[in-house]
XYZ file of C-alpha atoms in Angstrom:
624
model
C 131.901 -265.755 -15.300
C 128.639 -264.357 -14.446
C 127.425 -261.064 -15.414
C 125.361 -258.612 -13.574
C 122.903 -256.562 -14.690
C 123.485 -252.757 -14.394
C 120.832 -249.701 -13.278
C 120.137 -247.529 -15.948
C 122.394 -244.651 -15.241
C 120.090 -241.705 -17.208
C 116.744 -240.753 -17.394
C 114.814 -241.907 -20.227
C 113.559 -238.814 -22.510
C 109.693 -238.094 -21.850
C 106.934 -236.516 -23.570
C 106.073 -233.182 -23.360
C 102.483 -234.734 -21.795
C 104.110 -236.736 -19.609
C 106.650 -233.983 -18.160
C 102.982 -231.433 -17.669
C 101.989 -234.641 -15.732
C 104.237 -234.954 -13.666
C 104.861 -231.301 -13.059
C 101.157 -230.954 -12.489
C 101.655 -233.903 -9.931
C 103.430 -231.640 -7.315
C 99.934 -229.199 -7.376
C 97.642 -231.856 -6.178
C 98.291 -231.690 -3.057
C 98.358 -228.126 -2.979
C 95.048 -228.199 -4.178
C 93.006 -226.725 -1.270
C 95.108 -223.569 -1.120
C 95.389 -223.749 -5.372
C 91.787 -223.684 -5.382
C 91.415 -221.011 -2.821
C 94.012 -218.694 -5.059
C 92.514 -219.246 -8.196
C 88.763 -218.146 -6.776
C 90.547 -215.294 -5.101
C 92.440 -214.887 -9.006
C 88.588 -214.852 -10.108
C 86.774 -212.493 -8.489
C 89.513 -210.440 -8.986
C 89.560 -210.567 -12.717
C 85.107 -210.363 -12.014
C 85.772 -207.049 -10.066
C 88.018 -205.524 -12.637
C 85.811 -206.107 -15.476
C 82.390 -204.894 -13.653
C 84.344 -201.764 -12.996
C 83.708 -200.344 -16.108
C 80.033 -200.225 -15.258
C 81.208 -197.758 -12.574
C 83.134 -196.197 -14.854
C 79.911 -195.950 -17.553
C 77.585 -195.038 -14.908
C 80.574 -191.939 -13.308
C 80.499 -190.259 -16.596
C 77.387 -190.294 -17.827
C 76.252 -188.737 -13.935
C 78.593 -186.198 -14.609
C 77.833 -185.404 -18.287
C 74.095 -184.823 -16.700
C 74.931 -183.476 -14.117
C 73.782 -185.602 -11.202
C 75.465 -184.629 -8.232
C 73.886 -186.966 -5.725
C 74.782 -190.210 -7.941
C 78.230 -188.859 -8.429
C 78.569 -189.040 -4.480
C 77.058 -192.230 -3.900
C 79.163 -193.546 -6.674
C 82.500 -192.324 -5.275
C 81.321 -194.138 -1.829
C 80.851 -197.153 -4.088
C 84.172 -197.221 -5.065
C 86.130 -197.162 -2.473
C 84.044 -200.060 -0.991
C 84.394 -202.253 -4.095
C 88.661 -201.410 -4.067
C 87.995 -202.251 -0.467
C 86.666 -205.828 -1.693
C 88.797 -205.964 -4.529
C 92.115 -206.005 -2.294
C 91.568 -208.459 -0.061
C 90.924 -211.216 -2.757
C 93.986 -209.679 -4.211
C 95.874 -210.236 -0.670
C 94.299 -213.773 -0.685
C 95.236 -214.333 -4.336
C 99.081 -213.554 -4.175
C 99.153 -215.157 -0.866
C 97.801 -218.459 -1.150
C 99.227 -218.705 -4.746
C 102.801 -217.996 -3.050
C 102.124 -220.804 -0.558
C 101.407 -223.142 -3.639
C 104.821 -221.920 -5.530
C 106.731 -222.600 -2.265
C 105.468 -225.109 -1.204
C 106.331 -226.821 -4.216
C 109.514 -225.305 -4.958
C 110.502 -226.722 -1.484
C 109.393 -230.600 -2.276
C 111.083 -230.541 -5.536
C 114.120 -229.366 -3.584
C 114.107 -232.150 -1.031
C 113.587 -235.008 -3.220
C 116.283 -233.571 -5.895
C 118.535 -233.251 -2.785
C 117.485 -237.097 -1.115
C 117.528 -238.337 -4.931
C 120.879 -237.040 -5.387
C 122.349 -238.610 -2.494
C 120.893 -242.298 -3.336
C 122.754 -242.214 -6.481
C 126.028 -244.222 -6.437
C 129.154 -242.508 -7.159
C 129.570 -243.476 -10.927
C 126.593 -240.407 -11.473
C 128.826 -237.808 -9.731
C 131.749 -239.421 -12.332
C 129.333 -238.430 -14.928
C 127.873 -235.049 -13.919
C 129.310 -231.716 -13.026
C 128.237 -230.589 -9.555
C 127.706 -227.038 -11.231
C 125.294 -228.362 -13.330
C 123.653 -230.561 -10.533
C 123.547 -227.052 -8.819
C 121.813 -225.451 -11.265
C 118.898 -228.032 -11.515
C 118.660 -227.354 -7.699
C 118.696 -223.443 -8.291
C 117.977 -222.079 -11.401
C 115.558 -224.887 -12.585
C 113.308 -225.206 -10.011
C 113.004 -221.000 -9.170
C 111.794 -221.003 -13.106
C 108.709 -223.410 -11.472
C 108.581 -221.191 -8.662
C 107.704 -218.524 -11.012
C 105.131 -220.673 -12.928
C 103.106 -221.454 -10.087
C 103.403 -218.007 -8.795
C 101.678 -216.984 -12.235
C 98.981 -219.915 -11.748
C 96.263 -216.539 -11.337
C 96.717 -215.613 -14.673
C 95.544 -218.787 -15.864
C 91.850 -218.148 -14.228
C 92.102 -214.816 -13.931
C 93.110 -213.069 -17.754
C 90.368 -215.833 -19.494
C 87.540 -214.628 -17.089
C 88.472 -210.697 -17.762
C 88.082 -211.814 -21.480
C 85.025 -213.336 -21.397
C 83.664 -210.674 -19.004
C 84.595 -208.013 -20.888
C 83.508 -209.265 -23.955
C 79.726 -210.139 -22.783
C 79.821 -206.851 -21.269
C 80.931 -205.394 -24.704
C 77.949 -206.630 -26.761
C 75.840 -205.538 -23.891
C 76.988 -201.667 -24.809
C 76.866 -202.450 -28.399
C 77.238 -205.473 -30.440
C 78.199 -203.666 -33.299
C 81.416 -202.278 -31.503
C 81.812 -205.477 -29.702
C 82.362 -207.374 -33.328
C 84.616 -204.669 -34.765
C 87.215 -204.915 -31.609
C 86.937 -208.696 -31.299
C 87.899 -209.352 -35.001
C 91.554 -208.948 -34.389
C 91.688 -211.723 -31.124
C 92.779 -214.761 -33.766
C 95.601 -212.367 -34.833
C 96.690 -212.360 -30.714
C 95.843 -215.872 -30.437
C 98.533 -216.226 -33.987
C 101.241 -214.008 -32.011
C 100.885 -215.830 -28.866
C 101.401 -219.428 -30.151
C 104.312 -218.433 -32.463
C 106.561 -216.531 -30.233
C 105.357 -219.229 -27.612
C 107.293 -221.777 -29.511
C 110.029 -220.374 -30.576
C 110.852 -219.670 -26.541
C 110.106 -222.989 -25.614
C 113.321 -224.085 -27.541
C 115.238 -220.838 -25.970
C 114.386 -221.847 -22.503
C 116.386 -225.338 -23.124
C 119.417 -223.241 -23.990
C 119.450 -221.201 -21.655
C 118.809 -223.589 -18.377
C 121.832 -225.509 -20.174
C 124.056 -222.354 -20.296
C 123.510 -221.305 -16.501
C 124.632 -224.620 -15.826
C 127.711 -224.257 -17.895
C 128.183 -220.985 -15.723
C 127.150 -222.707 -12.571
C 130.019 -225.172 -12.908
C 132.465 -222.776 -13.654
C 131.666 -221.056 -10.321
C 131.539 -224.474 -8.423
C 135.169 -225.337 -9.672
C 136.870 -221.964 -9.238
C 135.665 -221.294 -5.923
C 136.681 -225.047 -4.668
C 140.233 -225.006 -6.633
C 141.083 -221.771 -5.846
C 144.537 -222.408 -4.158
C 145.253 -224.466 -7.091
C 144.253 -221.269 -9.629
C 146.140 -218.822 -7.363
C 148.848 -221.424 -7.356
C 149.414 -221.297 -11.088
C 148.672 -217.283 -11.223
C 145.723 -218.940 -13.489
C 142.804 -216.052 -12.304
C 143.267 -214.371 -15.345
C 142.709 -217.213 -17.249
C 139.945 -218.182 -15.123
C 138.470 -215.270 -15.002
C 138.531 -215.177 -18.781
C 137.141 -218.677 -19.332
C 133.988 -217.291 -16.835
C 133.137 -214.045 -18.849
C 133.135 -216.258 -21.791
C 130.704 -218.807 -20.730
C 128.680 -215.690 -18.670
C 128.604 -213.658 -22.141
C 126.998 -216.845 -24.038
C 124.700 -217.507 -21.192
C 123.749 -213.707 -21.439
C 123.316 -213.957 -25.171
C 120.867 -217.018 -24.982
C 119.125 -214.971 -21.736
C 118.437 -212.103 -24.055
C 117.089 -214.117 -27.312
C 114.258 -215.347 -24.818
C 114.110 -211.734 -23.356
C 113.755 -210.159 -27.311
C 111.065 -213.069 -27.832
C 109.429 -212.355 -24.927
C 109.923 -208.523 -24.507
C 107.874 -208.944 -28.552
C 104.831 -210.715 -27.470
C 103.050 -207.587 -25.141
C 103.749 -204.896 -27.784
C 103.183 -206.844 -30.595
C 99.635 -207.618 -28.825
C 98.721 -204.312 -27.701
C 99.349 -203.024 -31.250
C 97.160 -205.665 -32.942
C 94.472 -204.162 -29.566
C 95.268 -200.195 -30.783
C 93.916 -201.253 -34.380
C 90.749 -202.564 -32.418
C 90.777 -199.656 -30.572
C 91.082 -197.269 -32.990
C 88.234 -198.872 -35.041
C 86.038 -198.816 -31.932
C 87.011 -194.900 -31.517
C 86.274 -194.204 -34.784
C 82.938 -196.208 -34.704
C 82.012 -195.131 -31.269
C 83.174 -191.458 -31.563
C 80.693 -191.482 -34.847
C 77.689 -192.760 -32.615
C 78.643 -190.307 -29.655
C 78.715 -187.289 -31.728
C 75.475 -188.290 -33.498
C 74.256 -188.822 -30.020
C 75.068 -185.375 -28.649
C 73.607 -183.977 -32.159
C 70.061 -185.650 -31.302
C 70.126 -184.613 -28.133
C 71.297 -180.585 -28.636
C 68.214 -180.724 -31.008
C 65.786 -182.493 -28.550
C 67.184 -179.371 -26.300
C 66.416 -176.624 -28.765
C 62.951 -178.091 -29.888
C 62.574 -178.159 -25.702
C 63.522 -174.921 -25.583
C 61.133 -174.091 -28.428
C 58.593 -175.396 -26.766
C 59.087 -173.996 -23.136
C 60.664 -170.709 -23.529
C 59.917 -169.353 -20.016
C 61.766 -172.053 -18.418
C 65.767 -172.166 -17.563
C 66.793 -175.288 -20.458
C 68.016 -178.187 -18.889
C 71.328 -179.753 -20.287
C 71.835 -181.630 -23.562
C 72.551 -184.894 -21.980
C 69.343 -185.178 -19.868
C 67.618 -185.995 -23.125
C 68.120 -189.724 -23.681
C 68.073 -191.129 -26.926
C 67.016 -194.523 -26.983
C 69.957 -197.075 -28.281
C 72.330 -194.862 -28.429
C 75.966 -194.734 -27.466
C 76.674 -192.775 -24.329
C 79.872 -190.768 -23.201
C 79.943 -193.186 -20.137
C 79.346 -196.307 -22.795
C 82.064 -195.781 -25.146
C 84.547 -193.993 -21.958
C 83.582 -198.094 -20.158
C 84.077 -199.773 -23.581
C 87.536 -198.342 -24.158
C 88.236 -199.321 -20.819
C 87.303 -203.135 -21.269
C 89.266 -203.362 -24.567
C 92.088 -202.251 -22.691
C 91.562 -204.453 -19.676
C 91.152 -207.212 -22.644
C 94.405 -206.094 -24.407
C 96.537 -206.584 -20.682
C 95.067 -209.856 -20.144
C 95.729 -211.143 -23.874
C 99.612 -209.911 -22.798
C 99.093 -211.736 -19.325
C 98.052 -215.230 -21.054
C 101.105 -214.904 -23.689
C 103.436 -214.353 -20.472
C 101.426 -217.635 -19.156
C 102.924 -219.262 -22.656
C 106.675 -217.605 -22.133
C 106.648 -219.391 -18.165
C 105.156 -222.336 -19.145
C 107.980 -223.145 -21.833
C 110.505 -221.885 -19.325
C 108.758 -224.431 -16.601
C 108.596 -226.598 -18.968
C 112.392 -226.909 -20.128
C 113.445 -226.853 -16.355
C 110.812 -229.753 -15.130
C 112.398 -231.897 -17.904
C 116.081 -230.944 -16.803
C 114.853 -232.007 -13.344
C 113.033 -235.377 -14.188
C 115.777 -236.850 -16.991
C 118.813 -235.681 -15.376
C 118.371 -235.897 -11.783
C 114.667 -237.820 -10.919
C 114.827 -240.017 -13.220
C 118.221 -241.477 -12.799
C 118.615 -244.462 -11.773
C 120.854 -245.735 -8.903
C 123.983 -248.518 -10.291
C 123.978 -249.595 -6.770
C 120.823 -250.367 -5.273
C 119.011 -251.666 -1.912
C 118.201 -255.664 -2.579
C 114.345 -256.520 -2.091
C 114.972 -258.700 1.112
C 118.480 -256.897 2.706
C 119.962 -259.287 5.252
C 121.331 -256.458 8.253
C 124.447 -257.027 9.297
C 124.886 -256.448 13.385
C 128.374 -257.093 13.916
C 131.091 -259.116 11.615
C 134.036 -260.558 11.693
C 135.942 -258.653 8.573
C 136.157 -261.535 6.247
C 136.532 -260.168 2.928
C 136.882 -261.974 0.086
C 136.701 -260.911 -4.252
C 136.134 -263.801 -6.382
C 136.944 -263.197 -10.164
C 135.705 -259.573 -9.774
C 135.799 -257.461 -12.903
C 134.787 -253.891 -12.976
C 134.460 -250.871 -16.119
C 132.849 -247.555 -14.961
C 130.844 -247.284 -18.082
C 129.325 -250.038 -20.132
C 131.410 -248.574 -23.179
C 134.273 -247.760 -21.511
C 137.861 -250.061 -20.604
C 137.857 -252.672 -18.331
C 139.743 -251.448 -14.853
C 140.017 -254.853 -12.849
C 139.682 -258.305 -14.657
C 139.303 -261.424 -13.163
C 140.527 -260.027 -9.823
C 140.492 -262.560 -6.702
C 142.162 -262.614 -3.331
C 140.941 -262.855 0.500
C 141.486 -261.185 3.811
C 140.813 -262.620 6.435
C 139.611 -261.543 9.592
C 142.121 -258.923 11.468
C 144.621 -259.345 8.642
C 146.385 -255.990 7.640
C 146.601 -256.173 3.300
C 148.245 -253.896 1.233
C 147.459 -253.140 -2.432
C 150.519 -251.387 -3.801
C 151.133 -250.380 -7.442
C 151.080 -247.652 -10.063
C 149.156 -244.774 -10.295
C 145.827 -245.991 -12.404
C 146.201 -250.038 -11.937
C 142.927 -250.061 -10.198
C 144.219 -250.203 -5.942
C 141.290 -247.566 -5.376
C 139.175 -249.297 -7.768
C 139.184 -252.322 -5.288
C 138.759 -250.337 -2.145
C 135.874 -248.800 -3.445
C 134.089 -251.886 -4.578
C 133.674 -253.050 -0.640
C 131.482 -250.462 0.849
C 129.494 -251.125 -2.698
C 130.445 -247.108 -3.906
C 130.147 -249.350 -7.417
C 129.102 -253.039 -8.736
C 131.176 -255.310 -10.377
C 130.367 -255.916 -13.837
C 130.682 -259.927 -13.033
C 132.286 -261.668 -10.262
C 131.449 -261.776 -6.487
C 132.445 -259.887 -3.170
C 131.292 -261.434 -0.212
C 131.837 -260.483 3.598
C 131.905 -262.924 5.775
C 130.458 -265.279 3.749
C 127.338 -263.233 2.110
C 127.795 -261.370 -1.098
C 127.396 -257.366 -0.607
C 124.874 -257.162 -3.183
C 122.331 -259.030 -0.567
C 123.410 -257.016 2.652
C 121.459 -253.639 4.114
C 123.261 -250.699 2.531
C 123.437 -248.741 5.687
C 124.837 -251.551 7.666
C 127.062 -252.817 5.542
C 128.727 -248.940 5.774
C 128.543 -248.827 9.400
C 130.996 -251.778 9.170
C 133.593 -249.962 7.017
C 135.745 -246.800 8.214
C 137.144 -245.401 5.500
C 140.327 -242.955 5.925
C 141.263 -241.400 2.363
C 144.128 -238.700 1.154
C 141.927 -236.178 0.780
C 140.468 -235.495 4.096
C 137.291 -233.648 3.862
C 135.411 -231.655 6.937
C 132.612 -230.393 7.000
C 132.075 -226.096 7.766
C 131.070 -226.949 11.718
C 132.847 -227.662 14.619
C 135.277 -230.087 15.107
C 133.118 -231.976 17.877
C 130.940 -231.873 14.238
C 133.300 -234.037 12.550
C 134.421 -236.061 14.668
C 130.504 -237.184 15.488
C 129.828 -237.803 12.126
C 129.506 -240.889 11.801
C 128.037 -241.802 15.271
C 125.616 -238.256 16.230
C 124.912 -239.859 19.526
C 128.388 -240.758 20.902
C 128.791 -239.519 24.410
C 131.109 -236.599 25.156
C 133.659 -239.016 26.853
C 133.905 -241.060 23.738
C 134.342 -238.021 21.426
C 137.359 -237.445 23.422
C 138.370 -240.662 23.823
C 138.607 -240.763 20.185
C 140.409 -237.717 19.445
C 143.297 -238.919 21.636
C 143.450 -242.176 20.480
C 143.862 -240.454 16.790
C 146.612 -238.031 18.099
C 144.683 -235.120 18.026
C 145.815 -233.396 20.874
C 146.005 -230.090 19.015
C 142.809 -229.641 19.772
C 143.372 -228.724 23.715
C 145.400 -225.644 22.609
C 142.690 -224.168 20.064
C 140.199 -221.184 22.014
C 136.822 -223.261 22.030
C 138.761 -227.020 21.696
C 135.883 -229.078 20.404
C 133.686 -226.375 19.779
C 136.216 -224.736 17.262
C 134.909 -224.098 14.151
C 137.026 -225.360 11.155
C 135.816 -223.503 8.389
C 134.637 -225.023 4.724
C 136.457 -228.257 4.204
C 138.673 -228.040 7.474
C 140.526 -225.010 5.784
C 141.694 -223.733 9.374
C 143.496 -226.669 9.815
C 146.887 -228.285 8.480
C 147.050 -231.555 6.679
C 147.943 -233.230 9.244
C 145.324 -232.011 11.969
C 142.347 -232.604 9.001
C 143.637 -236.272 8.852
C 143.998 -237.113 12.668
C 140.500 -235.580 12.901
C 139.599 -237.944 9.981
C 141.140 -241.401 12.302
C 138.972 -240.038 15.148
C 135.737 -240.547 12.978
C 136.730 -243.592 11.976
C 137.694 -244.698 15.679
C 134.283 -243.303 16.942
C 132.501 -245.437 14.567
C 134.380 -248.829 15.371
C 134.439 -250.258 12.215
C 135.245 -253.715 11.845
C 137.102 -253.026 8.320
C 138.989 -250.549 8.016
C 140.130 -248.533 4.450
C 143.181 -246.998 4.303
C 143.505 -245.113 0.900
C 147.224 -243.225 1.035
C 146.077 -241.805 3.950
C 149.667 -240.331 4.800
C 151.384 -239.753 1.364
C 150.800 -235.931 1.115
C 152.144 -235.655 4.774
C 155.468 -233.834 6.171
C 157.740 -236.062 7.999
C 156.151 -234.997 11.585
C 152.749 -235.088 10.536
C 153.061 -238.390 9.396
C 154.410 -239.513 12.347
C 151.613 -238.546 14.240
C 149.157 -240.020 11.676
C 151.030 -243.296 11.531
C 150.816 -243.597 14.995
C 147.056 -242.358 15.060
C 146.440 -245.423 12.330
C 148.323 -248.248 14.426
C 145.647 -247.630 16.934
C 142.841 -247.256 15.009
C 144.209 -250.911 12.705
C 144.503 -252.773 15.872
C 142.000 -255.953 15.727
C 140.348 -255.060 12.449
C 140.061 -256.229 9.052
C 142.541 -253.754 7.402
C 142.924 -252.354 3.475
C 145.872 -250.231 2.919
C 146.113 -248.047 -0.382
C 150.130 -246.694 -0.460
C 152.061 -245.416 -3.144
C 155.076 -245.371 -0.558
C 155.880 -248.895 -0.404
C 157.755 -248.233 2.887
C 154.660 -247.965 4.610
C 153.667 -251.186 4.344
C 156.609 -253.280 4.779
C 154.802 -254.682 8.041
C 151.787 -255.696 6.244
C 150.635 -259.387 6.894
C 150.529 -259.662 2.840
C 150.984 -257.354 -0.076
C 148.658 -257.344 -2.835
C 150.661 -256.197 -6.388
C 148.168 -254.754 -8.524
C 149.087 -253.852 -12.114
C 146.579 -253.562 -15.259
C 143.615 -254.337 -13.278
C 144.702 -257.652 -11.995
C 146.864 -259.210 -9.065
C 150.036 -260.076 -9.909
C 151.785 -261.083 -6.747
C 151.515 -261.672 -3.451
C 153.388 -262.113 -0.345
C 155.250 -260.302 2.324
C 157.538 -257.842 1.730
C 160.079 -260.112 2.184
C 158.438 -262.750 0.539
C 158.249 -260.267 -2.875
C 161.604 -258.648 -2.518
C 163.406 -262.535 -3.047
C 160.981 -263.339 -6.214
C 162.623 -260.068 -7.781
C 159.887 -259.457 -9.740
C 157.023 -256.389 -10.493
C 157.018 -255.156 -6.669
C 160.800 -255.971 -6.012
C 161.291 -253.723 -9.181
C 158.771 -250.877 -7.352
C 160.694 -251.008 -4.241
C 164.021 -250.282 -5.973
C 162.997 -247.633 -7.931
C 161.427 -246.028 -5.272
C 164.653 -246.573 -2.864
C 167.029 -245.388 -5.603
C 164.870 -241.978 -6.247
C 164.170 -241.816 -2.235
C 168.560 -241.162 -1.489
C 170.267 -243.229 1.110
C 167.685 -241.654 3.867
C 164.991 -244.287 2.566
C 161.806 -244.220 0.959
């Protein structure tokens, strides 16, 4: 027996490099309107900083008394606001097409990804928790991006506004900038510590994310059981811890700005006291330059104390601009610790995305050279097939081998968990074998086109599920560009002439799943899918057994047309549906264990002839 290698079926863990990589990845093509942002983000931060020579230059008119430069000033500013909100416009604009713009190309290849993964991943993973990648993951890099001005913008302020600070006064400038290693100490601390809270909590909106999913899709079954209660229990439980791990990164992150703009009041405060000193000593030398002036000229009115400038000293307007820049400083110290708290939230969701979801790897997967198939005969044939959904886990078919041959109608019949929908899903290549061969008409499945190879197989399962559109939707599914004639064509070969009494007919819409409609109308709108698509095999998996008597009439009848001239699998659990089979298939443990007509079976007397009594005995005189 040969064995065949199997996909990887999780991402392998990364780096923290290579996840910033990658993440950085999606910006490079972004980068014209990135770029554009970030200069906007600059001259921004530029503006903001050479304000406080307005500012300087304001007060120290006023304190003299210059009327004329207070007017020209006040002009002044309103042109450089002027300036000053369009890059702003330009910044949060062009920065929110980068976010998006990302945001949406994570979306679409997490969404394409997701649906080139074979069905052993969706075994594996809840589809809450694939939700949540899709929502809550990749709005957290949304937000990132949307924060990219910070980046540029709070290190330029900085530097800015400390060059302008030694300008006013170097010795100020040294007392205030003493204390940015103690920011620099808060930032990086409470930076880690939400790195590691931002894993938690994009695991425990999943967690609530699933919850949702399942409730809201089994809610007849909850409201069946009177289980809301319960439910709604279990919810508020996994909500409350999700809420607890939301508010340790809130607490971390709600520390960082006040625990920065108190280390910037003791900077402050120095400079005040420093500064204050200077400015009074100032205004001293000054009141006496004005009374030795007055000394000197006393015929003439005295002009005011501030129009005597002392050389070197610190000015109202000076230390009024220098407050100003230590608290422009102070913000933009806060604004790069929030770039920290995003980039560990960004972080912790890129990774989420890339292991779990991008970097999964398909079990099933397109060959290098695919040979198409254009139309086949429905030769089907296993050869020592084994199969385990997990590497780790117990075998489900062993050594499993049989043939149907073209137009033949086979039935697999056995108990619940002996591996009949194993088998059926095996053909259309949902899974791999683990070793052993299944070959259509001739060529094993592993070397056919994926896509063709499905357009050969119409499947018809127990479960029927619609799509939220209209029933002309569904029925088209499978074949978008069938004709109107064939659409109908379709629906009355399958029975479904419950359609002509409904208001809009084809154009009735049948809510989420097909909710608007019975069991019986969801599968006859099921066989007229499959009929549109003429498949040449055809999978029938119970597709009757959770009918009323009527209903499966219809169906039944709705199945004998769609199973005439094609390769046919039928899954049953009621054995009386498939005493016309051509042969019967008796699966038990994961192998075959007889085969024959029904006929053929019911004289050997053994595992199916057993089945069919059991199931005539519980069924009462009327039958099975």
């Amino acid at each position: 027996m040969t064995e065949m290698p199997r996909s990887a079926s999780v991402g392998a863990s990364l780096t923290e490099g290579q996840v910033q990589r990658r993440l950085l990845s999606y910006l490079r093509p972004q980068l014209t309107p990135l770029l554009g942002g970030l200069f906007c983000a600059a001259v921004t931060a530029a503006i903001a900083a050479g304000i406080a020579r307005l500012i300087e230059t304001a007060i120290n008119a006023m304190m003299m008394g210059r009327v004329d430069l207070l007017d020209l000033l006040c002009a002044l500013v309103v042109g450089v606001f002027v300036i000053k909100g369009v890059f702003t416009f330009g910044q949060s604009y062009l920065l929110a097409l980068v976010a998006n713009r990302v945001a949406t190309r994570l979306r679409d290849e997490i969404f394409a990804h997701v649906h080139s993964l074979s069905l052993s991943f969706f075994h594996r993973r809840r589809t809450g928790a694939i939700m949540s990648v899709i929502t809550n993951d990749v709005q957290v890099i949304q937000n990132a991006a949307m924060s990219l001005r910070n980046v540029v913008s709070a290190p330029i302020t900085i530097v800015a506004s400390v060059l302008y600070l030694f300008f006013i006064s170097w010795r100020l400038a040294i007392a205030s900038i003493i204390f940015i290693p103690f920011m620099a100490v808060v930032i990086s601390s409470i930076g880690k510590r939400i790195r590691n809270i931002s894993r938690t909590v994009q695991a425990r909106l999943a967690d609530v994310s699933t919850i949702m999913e399942e409730t809201v899709a089994g809610v007849r079954v909850i409201q069946s059981f009177a289980a809301e209660r319960h439910e709604v229990n279990r919810f508020v439980t996994e909500n409350g811890r999700a809420l607890g791990a939301v508010m340790k990164g809130a607490r971390r992150s709600a520390q960082l700005r006040p625990l920065i703009e108190l280390i910037g009041a003791f900077g402050i405060a120095l400079v005040l006291f420093m500064g204050g000193n200077e400015v009074a000593h100032t205004i001293q030398v000054q009141h006496h330059l004005q009374q030795n002036w007055i000394a000197a000229h006393p015929a003439q009115p005295p002009p005011a104390s501030s129009s005597f400038p002392v050389a070197g000293a610190m000015t109202e307007g000076a230390l009024m601009a220098f407050l100003y820049l230590l608290n422009l400083m102070a913000r933009s110290a806060g604004d790069i610790g929030g770039i920290a708290t995003l980039r560990a939230q960004a972080m912790a969701g890129a990774r989420r995305i890339f292991e779990e979801i991008l970097d999964v790897e398909s079990e099933v997967v397109q060959p290098a050279e695919p040979v198409r198939l254009d139309r086949i005969s429905g030769h089907i044939e296993f050869q020592n097939v084994s199969f385990k959904y997990s590497p780790d886990g117990a075998p489900v078919l062993c050594n499993v081998s049989f043939e149907v041959r073209p137009g033949e109608v086979v039935a697999l019949v056995g108990a619940s968990g002996s591996g009949k929908s194993t088998i059926a899903d095996l053909i259309p290549r949902f899974f791999d074998p683990v070793a052993g061969a299944i070959r259509i008409d001739g060529v094993d499945i592993r070397r056919l086109d994926l896509e063709s190879l499905r357009k050969q197989i119409g499947i018809v399962p127990q479960e029927t599920w619609l799509f939220a559109g209209t029933l002309r939707d569904n029925i088209k599914y499978g074949c978008r560009d069938a004709e109107e004639e064939r659409v109908r064509a379709a629906a009355y070969a399958a029975n479904a002439s419950f359609i002509n009494s409904m208001p809009q007919q084809l154009d009735t819409i049948v809510g989420e799943r097909g909710i608007r409609l019975s069991g019986g109308e969801r599968q006859r709108i099921a066989i007229a899918r499959a009929i549109l698509t003429d498949p040449r095999i055809l999978i029938l998996d119970e597709a009757t057994s959770s009918l009323d008597a009527s209903s499966e009439a219809l169906v039944q009848e709705a199945l004998d047309h769609l199973m005439q001239n094609r390769t046919t699998l039928v899954i049953a659990h009621r054995l009386s549906t498939v005493v016309n089979a051509d042969r019967i298939l008796a699966v038990r443990e994961g192998a075959i264990v007889e085969a024959g007509t029904h006929a053929e079976l019911l004289n050997a007397g053994g595992y199916y002839a057993n089945l069919y009594e059991t199931q005539v005995r519980t069924a009462g005189p009327t039958g099975a």
